[in-house]
Coordinates of C-alpha atoms and ligand atoms in Angstrom, one line a residue:
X56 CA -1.3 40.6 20.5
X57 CA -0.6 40.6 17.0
X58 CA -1.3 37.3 14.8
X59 CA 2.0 35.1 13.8
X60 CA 3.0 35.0 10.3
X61 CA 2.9 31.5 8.7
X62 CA 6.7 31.7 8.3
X63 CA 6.7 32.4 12.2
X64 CA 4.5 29.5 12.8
X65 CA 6.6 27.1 10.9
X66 CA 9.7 27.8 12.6
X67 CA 7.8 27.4 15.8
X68 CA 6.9 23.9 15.0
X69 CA 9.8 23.3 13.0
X70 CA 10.6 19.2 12.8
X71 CA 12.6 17.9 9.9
X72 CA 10.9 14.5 9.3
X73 CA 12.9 12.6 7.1
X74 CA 10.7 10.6 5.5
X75 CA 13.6 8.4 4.0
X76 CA 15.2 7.5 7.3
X77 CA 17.4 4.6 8.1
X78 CA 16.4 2.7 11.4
X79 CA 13.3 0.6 12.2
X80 CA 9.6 0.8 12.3
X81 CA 9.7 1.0 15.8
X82 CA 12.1 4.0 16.0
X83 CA 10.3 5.7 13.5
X84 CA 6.5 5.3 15.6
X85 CA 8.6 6.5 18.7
X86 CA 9.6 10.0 16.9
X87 CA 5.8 10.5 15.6
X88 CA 4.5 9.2 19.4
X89 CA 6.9 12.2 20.6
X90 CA 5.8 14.5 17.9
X91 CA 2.0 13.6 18.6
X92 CA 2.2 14.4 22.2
X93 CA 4.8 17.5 22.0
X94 CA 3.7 19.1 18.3
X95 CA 0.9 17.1 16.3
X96 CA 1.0 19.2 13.7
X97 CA 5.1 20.0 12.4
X98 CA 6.9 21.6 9.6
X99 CA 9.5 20.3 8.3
X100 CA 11.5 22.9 6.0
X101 CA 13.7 20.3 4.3
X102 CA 11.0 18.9 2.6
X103 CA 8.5 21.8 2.6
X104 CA 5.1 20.3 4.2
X105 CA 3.3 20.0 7.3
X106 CA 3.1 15.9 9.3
X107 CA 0.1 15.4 10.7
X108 CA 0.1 12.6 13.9
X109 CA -3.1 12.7 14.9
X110 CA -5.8 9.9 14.3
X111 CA -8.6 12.7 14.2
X112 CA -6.4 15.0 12.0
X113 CA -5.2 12.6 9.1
X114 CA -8.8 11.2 9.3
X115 CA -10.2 14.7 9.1
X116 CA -8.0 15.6 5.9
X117 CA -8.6 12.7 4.0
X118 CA -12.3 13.0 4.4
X119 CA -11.9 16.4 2.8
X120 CA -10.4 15.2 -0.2
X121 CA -12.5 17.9 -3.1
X122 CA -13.6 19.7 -0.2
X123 CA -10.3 21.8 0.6
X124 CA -7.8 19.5 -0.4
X125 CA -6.3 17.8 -3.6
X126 CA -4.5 14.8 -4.0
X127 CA -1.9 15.7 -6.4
X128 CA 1.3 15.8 -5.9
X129 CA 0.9 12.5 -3.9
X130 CA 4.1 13.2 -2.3
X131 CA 5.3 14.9 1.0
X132 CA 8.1 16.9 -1.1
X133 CA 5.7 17.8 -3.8
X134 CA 8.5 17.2 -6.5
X135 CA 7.0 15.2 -9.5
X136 CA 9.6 13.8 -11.7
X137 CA 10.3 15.7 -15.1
X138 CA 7.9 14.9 -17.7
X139 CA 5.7 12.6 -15.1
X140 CA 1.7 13.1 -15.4
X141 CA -0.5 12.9 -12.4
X142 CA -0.8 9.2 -11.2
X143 CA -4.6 7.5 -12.6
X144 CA -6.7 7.5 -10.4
X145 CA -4.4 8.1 -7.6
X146 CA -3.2 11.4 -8.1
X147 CA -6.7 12.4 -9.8
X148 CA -9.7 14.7 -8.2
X149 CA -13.0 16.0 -8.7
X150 CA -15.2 15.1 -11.6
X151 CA -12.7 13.2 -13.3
X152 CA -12.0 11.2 -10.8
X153 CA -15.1 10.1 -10.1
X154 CA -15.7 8.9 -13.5
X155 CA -12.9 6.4 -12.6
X156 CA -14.0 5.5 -9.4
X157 CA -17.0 4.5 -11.2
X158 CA -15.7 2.3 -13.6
X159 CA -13.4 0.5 -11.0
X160 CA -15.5 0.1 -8.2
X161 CA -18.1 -2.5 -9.8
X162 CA -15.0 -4.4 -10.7
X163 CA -13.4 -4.9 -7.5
X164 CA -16.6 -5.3 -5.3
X165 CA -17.2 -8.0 -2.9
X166 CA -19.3 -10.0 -5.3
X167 CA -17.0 -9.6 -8.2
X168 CA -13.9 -9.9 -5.8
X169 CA -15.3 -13.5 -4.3
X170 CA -15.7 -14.9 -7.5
X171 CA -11.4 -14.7 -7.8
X172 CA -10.9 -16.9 -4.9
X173 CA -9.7 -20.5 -6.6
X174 CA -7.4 -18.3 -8.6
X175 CA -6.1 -16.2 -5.9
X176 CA -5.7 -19.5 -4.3
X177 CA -4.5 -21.5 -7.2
X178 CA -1.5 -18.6 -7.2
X179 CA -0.7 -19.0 -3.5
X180 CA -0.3 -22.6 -3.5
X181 CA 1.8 -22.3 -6.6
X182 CA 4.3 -20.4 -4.7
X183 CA 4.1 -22.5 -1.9
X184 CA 4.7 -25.3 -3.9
X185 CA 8.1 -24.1 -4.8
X186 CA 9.6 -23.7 -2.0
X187 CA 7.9 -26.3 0.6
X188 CA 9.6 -29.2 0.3
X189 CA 13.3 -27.0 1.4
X190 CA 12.1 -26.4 5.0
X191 CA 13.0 -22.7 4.4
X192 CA 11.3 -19.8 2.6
X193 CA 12.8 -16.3 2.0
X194 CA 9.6 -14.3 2.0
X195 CA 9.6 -11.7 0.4
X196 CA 11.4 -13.1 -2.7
X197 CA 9.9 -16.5 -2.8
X198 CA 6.1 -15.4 -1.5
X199 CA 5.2 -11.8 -0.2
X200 CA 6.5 -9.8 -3.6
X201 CA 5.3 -12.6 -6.5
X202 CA 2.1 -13.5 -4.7
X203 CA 0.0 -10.0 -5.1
X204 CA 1.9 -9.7 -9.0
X205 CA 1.1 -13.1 -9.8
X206 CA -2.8 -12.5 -9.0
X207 CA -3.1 -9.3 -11.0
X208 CA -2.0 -11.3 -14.1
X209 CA -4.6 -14.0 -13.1
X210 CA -7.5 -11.8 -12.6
X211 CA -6.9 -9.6 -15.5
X212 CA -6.8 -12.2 -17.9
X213 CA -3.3 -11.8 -18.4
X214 CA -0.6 -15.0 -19.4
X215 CA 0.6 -16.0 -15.9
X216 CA 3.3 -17.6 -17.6
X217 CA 4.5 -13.5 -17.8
X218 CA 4.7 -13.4 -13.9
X219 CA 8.8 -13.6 -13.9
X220 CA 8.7 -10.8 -16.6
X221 CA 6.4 -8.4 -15.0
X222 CA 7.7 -8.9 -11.4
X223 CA 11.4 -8.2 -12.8
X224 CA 9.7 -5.1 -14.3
X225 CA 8.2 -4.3 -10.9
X226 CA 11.2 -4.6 -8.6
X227 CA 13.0 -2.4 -11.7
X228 CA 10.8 0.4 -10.9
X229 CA 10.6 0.3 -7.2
X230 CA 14.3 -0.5 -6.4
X231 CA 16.2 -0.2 -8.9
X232 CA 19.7 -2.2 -10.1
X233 CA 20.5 -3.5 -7.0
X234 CA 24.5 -3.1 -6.4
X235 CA 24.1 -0.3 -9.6
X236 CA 24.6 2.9 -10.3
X237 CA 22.2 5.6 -10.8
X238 CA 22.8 5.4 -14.5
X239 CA 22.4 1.9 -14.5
X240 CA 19.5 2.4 -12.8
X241 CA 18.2 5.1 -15.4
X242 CA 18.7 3.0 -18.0
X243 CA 16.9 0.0 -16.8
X244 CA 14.1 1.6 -16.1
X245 CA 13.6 3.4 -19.6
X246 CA 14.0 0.0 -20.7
X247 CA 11.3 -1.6 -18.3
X248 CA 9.1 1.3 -18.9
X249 CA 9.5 0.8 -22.5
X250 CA 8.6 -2.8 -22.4
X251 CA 6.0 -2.7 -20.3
X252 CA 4.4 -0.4 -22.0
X253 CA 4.5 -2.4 -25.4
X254 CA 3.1 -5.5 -23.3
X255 CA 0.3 -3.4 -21.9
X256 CA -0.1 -1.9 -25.8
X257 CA -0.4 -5.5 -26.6
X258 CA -3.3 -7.0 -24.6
X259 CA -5.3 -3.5 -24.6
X260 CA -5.3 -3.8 -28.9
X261 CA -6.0 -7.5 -28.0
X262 CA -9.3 -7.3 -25.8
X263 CA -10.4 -4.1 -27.9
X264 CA -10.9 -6.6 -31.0
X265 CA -11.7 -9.4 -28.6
X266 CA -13.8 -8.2 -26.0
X267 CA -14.5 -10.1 -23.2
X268 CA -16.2 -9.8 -19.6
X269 CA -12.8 -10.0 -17.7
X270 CA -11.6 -6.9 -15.9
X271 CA -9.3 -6.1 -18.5
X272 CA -11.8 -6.0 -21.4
X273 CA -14.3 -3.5 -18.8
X274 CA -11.6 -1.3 -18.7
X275 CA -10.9 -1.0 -22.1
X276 CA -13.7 -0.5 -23.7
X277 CA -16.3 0.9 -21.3
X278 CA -14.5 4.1 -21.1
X279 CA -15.6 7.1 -18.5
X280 CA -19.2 6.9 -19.2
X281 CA -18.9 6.6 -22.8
X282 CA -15.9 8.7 -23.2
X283 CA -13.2 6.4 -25.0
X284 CA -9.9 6.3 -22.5
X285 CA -6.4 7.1 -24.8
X286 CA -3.8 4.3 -25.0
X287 CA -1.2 6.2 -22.6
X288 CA -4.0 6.3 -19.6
X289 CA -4.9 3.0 -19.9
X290 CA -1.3 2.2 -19.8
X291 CA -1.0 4.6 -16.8
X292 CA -4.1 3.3 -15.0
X293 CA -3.1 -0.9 -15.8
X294 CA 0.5 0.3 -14.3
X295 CA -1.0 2.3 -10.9
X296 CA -3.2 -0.7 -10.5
X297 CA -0.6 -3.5 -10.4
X298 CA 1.8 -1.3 -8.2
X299 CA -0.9 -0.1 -6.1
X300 CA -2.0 -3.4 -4.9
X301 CA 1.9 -4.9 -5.0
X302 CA 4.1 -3.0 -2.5
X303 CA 1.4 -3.1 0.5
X304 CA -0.3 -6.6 0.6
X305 CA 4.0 -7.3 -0.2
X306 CA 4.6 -5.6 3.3
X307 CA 1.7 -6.8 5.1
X308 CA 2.4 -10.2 4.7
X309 CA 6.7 -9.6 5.0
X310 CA 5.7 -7.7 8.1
X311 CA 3.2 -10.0 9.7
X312 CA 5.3 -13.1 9.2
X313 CA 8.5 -11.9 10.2
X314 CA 6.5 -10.4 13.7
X315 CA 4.6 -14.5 13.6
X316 CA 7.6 -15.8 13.3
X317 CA 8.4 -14.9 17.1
X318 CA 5.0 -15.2 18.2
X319 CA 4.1 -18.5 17.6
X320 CA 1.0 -18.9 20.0
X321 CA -0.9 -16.1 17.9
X322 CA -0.1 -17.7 14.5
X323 CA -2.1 -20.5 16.4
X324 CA -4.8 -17.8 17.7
X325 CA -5.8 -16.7 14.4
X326 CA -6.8 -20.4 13.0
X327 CA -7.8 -21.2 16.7
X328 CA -11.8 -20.8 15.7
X329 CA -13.3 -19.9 12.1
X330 CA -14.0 -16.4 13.2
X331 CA -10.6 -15.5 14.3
X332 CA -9.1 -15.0 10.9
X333 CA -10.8 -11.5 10.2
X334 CA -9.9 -9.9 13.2
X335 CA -6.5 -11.1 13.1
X336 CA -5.9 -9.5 9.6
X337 CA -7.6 -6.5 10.9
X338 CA -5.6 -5.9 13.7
X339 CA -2.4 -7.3 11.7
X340 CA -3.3 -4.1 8.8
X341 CA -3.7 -1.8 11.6
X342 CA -0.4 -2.8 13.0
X343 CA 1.5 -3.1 9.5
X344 CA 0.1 0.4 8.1
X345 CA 2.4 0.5 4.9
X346 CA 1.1 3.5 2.9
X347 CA 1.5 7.3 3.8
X348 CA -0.3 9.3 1.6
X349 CA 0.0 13.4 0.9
X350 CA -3.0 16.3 0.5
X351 CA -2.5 19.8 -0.7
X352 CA -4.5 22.6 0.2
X353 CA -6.8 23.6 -2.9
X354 CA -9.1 26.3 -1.0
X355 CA -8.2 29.9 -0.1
X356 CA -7.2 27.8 3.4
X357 CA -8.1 24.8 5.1
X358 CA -8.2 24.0 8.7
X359 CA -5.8 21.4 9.9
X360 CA -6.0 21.0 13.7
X361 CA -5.5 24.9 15.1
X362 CA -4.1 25.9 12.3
X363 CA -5.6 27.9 9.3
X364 CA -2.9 26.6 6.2
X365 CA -3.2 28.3 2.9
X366 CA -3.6 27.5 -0.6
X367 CA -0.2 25.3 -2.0
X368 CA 0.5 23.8 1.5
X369 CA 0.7 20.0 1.7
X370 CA 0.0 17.7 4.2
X371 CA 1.9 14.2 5.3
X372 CA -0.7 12.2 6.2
X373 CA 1.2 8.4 7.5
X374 CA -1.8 6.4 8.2
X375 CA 0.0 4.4 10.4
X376 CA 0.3 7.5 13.1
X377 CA -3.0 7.4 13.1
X378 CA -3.4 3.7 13.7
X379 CA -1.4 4.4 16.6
X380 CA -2.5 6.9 18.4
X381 CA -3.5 5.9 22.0
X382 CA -6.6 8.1 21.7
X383 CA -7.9 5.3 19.8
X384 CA -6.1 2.2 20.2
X385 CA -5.0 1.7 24.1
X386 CA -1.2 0.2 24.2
X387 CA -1.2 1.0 20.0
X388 CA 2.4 -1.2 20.0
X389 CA 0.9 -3.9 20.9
X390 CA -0.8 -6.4 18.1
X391 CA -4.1 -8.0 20.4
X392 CA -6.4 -10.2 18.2
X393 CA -8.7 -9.2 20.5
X394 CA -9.3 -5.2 20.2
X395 CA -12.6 -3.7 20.0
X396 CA -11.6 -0.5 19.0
X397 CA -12.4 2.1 15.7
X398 CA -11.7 0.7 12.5
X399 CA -7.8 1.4 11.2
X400 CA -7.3 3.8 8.6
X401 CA -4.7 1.4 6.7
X402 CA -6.8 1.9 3.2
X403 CA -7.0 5.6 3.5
X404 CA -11.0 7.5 3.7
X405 CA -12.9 10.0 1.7
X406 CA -12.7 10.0 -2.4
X407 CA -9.5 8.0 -2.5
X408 CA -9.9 5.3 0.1
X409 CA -8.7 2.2 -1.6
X410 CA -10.3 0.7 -5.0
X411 CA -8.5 -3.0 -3.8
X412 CA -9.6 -3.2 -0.2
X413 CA -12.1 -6.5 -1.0
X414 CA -9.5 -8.0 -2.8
X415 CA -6.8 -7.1 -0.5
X416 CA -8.6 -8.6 2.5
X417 CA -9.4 -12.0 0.5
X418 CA -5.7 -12.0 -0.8
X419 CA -4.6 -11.5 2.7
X420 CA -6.7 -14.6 3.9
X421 CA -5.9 -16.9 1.5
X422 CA -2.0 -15.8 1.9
X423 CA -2.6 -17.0 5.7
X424 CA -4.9 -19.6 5.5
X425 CA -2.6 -21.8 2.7
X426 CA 0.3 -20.7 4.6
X427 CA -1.2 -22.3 7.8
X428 CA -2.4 -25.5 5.8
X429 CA 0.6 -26.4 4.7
X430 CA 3.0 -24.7 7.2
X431 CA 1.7 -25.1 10.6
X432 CA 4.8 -23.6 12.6
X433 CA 8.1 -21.6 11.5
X434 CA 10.6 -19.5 13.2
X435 CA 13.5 -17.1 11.5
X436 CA 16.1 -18.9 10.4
X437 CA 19.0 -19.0 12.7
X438 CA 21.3 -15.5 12.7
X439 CA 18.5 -14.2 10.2
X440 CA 17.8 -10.3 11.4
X441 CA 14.9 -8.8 9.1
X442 CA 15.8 -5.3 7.8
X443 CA 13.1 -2.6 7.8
X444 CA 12.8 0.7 5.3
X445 CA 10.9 2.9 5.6
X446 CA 9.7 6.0 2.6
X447 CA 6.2 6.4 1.3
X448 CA 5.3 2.4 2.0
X449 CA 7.2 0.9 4.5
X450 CA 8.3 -2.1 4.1
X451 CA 10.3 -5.5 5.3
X452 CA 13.0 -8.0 3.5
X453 CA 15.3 -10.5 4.8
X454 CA 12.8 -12.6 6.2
X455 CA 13.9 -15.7 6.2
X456 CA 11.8 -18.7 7.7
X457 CA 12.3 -22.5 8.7
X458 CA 9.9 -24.9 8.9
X459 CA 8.5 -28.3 9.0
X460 CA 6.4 -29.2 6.2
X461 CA 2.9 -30.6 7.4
X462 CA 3.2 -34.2 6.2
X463 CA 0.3 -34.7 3.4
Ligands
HEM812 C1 -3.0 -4.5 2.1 C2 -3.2 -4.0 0.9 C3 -3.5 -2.6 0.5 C4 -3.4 -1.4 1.3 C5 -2.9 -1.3 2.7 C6 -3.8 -0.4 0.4 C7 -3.9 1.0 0.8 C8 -4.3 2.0 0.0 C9 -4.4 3.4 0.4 C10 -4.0 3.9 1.8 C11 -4.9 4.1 -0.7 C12 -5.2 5.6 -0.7 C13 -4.0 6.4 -0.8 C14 -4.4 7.9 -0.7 O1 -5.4 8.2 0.1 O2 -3.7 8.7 -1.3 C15 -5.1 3.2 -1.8 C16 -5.6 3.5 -3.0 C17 -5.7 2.6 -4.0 N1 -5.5 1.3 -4.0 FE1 -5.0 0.2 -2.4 N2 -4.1 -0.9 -0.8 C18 -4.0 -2.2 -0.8 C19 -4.2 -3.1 -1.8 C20 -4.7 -2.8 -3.1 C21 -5.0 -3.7 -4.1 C22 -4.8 -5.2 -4.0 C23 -5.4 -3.0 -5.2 C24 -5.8 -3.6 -6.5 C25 -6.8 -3.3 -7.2 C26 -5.4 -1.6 -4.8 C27 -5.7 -0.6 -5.6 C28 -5.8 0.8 -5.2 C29 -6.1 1.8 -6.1 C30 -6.4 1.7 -7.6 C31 -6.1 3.0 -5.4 C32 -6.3 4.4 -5.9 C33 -7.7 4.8 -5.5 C34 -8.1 6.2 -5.8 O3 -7.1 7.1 -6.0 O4 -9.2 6.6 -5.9 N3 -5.0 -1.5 -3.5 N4 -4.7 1.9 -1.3

């Protein structure tokens, strides 16, 4: 029997996955459930890389980042925007990005991460103090999007009264002009980039002649072991790290409240004993799974699953097919406080696994535990339908809450 080609093979498991589909969440785990049983490993030609739906696949690749695989171009069609530089650290590998890892990982660990609980707190309550008193919250606007924003200025030292500013700046450069036309939407982003830039310019000249102990000042002036880092990749790397830690604690929380929000008795299950909460958020990660990371094949070939792919071929890795395969997590759908199963893979594995995961986890509880003070029950407000979209972090808006207050 002679061997099959690699073009044969690809139009064996040929499977355009559109990774910018309309529909839900739902619709979209069904297709990769199908996939995962029929084809675990597809092509899809459109976009020119392979999906992996496996648990034990994506696991396997990301733990091969350096070994095999490369993590740039972090994106399933491999298309980097003209002029755009690999992402710090994100997009980064090898010794290089090690040297980063190294610098940020003493910043955000669990010691240096508890210290930032009354501000992290401080912001939550701040944002629940403007809209409490109304009985009704829109959350992403009013909580889930300015929340994770608002505590990067707090714990990098920077002016919180610069929130409205940098979130405008944010929601710029992930959606857009909203209503606008893709020249409007050009523009405003040359602009934001422009500005934001300046304002980073600003507070890295700032904490170069002023050091200080704060994040911020670390950054600036430790360098990679001793090796001073330029202005434009400490803009980059400020930039990746706000965005980084924006869109997915944003879609965990829009997520988890719009699914609370017709699941009362659970809201009341994770606050039901003090050791409920952790689980809970677990389990509510594992369910939510926003990012979907991509790896390219940087070895003469790599084995993904029974296939032997070649140098140049990139992977789709969406972490939340792997925190729902069966294999691993019996009736995957369904969000039970109560699993015992394998940790989720929500903040990635191997060189790149998330930098924020400490702080993530303590944003995520103090999000839920102020919430719960001070809301102690809500439901979607009446005719209020939550939209899903879904791209390289999926994501939720239109959730829109009513409550009553708890009386002080
Ligand atoms: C629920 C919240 C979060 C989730 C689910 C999440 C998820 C992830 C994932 C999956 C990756 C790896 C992507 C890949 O393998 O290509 C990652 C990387 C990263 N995350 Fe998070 N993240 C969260 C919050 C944060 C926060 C709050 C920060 C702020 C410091 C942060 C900073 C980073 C950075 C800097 C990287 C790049 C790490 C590297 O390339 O070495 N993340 N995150």
């Amino acid at each position: 029997m002679t061997e099959k080609t690699l073009d044969e093979v690809k139009a064996e498991r040929r499977h355009d996955y559109d990774v910018y589909p309309g529909g839900t969440i739902q619709q979209k785990l069904d297709e990769i459930a199908e996939l995962r049983e029929k084809c675990p490993v597809s092509f899809s030609e459109k976009g020119g890389f392979w999906v992996a739906t496996t648990y034990d696949d994506i696991s396997s690749i990301l733990r091969r980042n350096n070994r095999g695989f490369v993590s740039f171009p972090n994106i399933p069609d491999g298309k980097v925007a003209f002029g755009q530089k690999q992402q710090i650290p994100i997009e980064l590998d090898g010794d290089v990005h090690r040297k980063y890892r190294k610098l940020l990982d003493p910043l955000f660990s669990p010691a240096r991460v508890q210290e930032m609980e009354k501000q992290i707190r401080d912001v939550a309550n701040g944002l629940i103090d403007g809209f409490v008193a109304t009985g009704k919250c829109d959350v992403v606007p009013q909580f889930a999007f300015p929340f994770p924003g608002t505590v990067f200025l707090s714990i990098m030292g920077w002016p919180l009264e610069d929130a409205e500013r940098m979130n405008d700046w944010v929601n710029i450069f992930l959606h857009g002009v909203p209503g606008g036309t893709e020249e409007e939407t050009m523009q405003a982003r040359i602009k934001a980039s422009e500005e934001s830039r300046a304002y980073i310019q600003a507070i890295v000249d700032d904490r170069r002649a002023n050091p200080g102990d704060d994040i911020t000042s670390v950054i600036v002036n430790q360098g990679l072991e001793g090796e001073p880092i330029s202005d434009s990749d400490l803009s980059d790397l400020f930039v990746l790290l706000l965005m980084a830690g924006l869109d997915t604690v944003q879609s965990v929380i829009g997520q988890s409240i719009a699914y609370l929000a017709t699941h009362p008795e659970q809201w009341e299950a994770m606050f039901a004993t003090p050791d409920a909460l952790a689980p809970a958020i677990e389990e509510l990660l594992r369910w939510t799974s926003p990012a979907m990371p991509t790896r390219n094949v940087a070895a003469a070939s790599a084995q993904v699953a029974d296939l032997e792919l070649p140098e140049g071929e990139r992977v789709f890795c969406p972490l939340a097919a792997a925190n729902r395969d069966p294999k691993y997590y019996p009736d995957p759908d369904t969000v039970d406080f109560t699993r015992e199963s394998k940790p989720h893979l929500s903040f990635s594995l191997g060189a790149h696994r998330c930098v924020g995961v400490h702080l993530a986890r303590l944003e995520l509880r103090i999000a839920f535990e102020e919430l719960h003070r001070r809301i102690p029950s809500f439901r979607l407000q009446e005719g209020c339908t939550p939209k899903e979209h879904l791209g390289l972090t999926w994501a939720i808006e239109d959730v829109r809450i009513e409550f009553e207050p708890r009386s002080a």
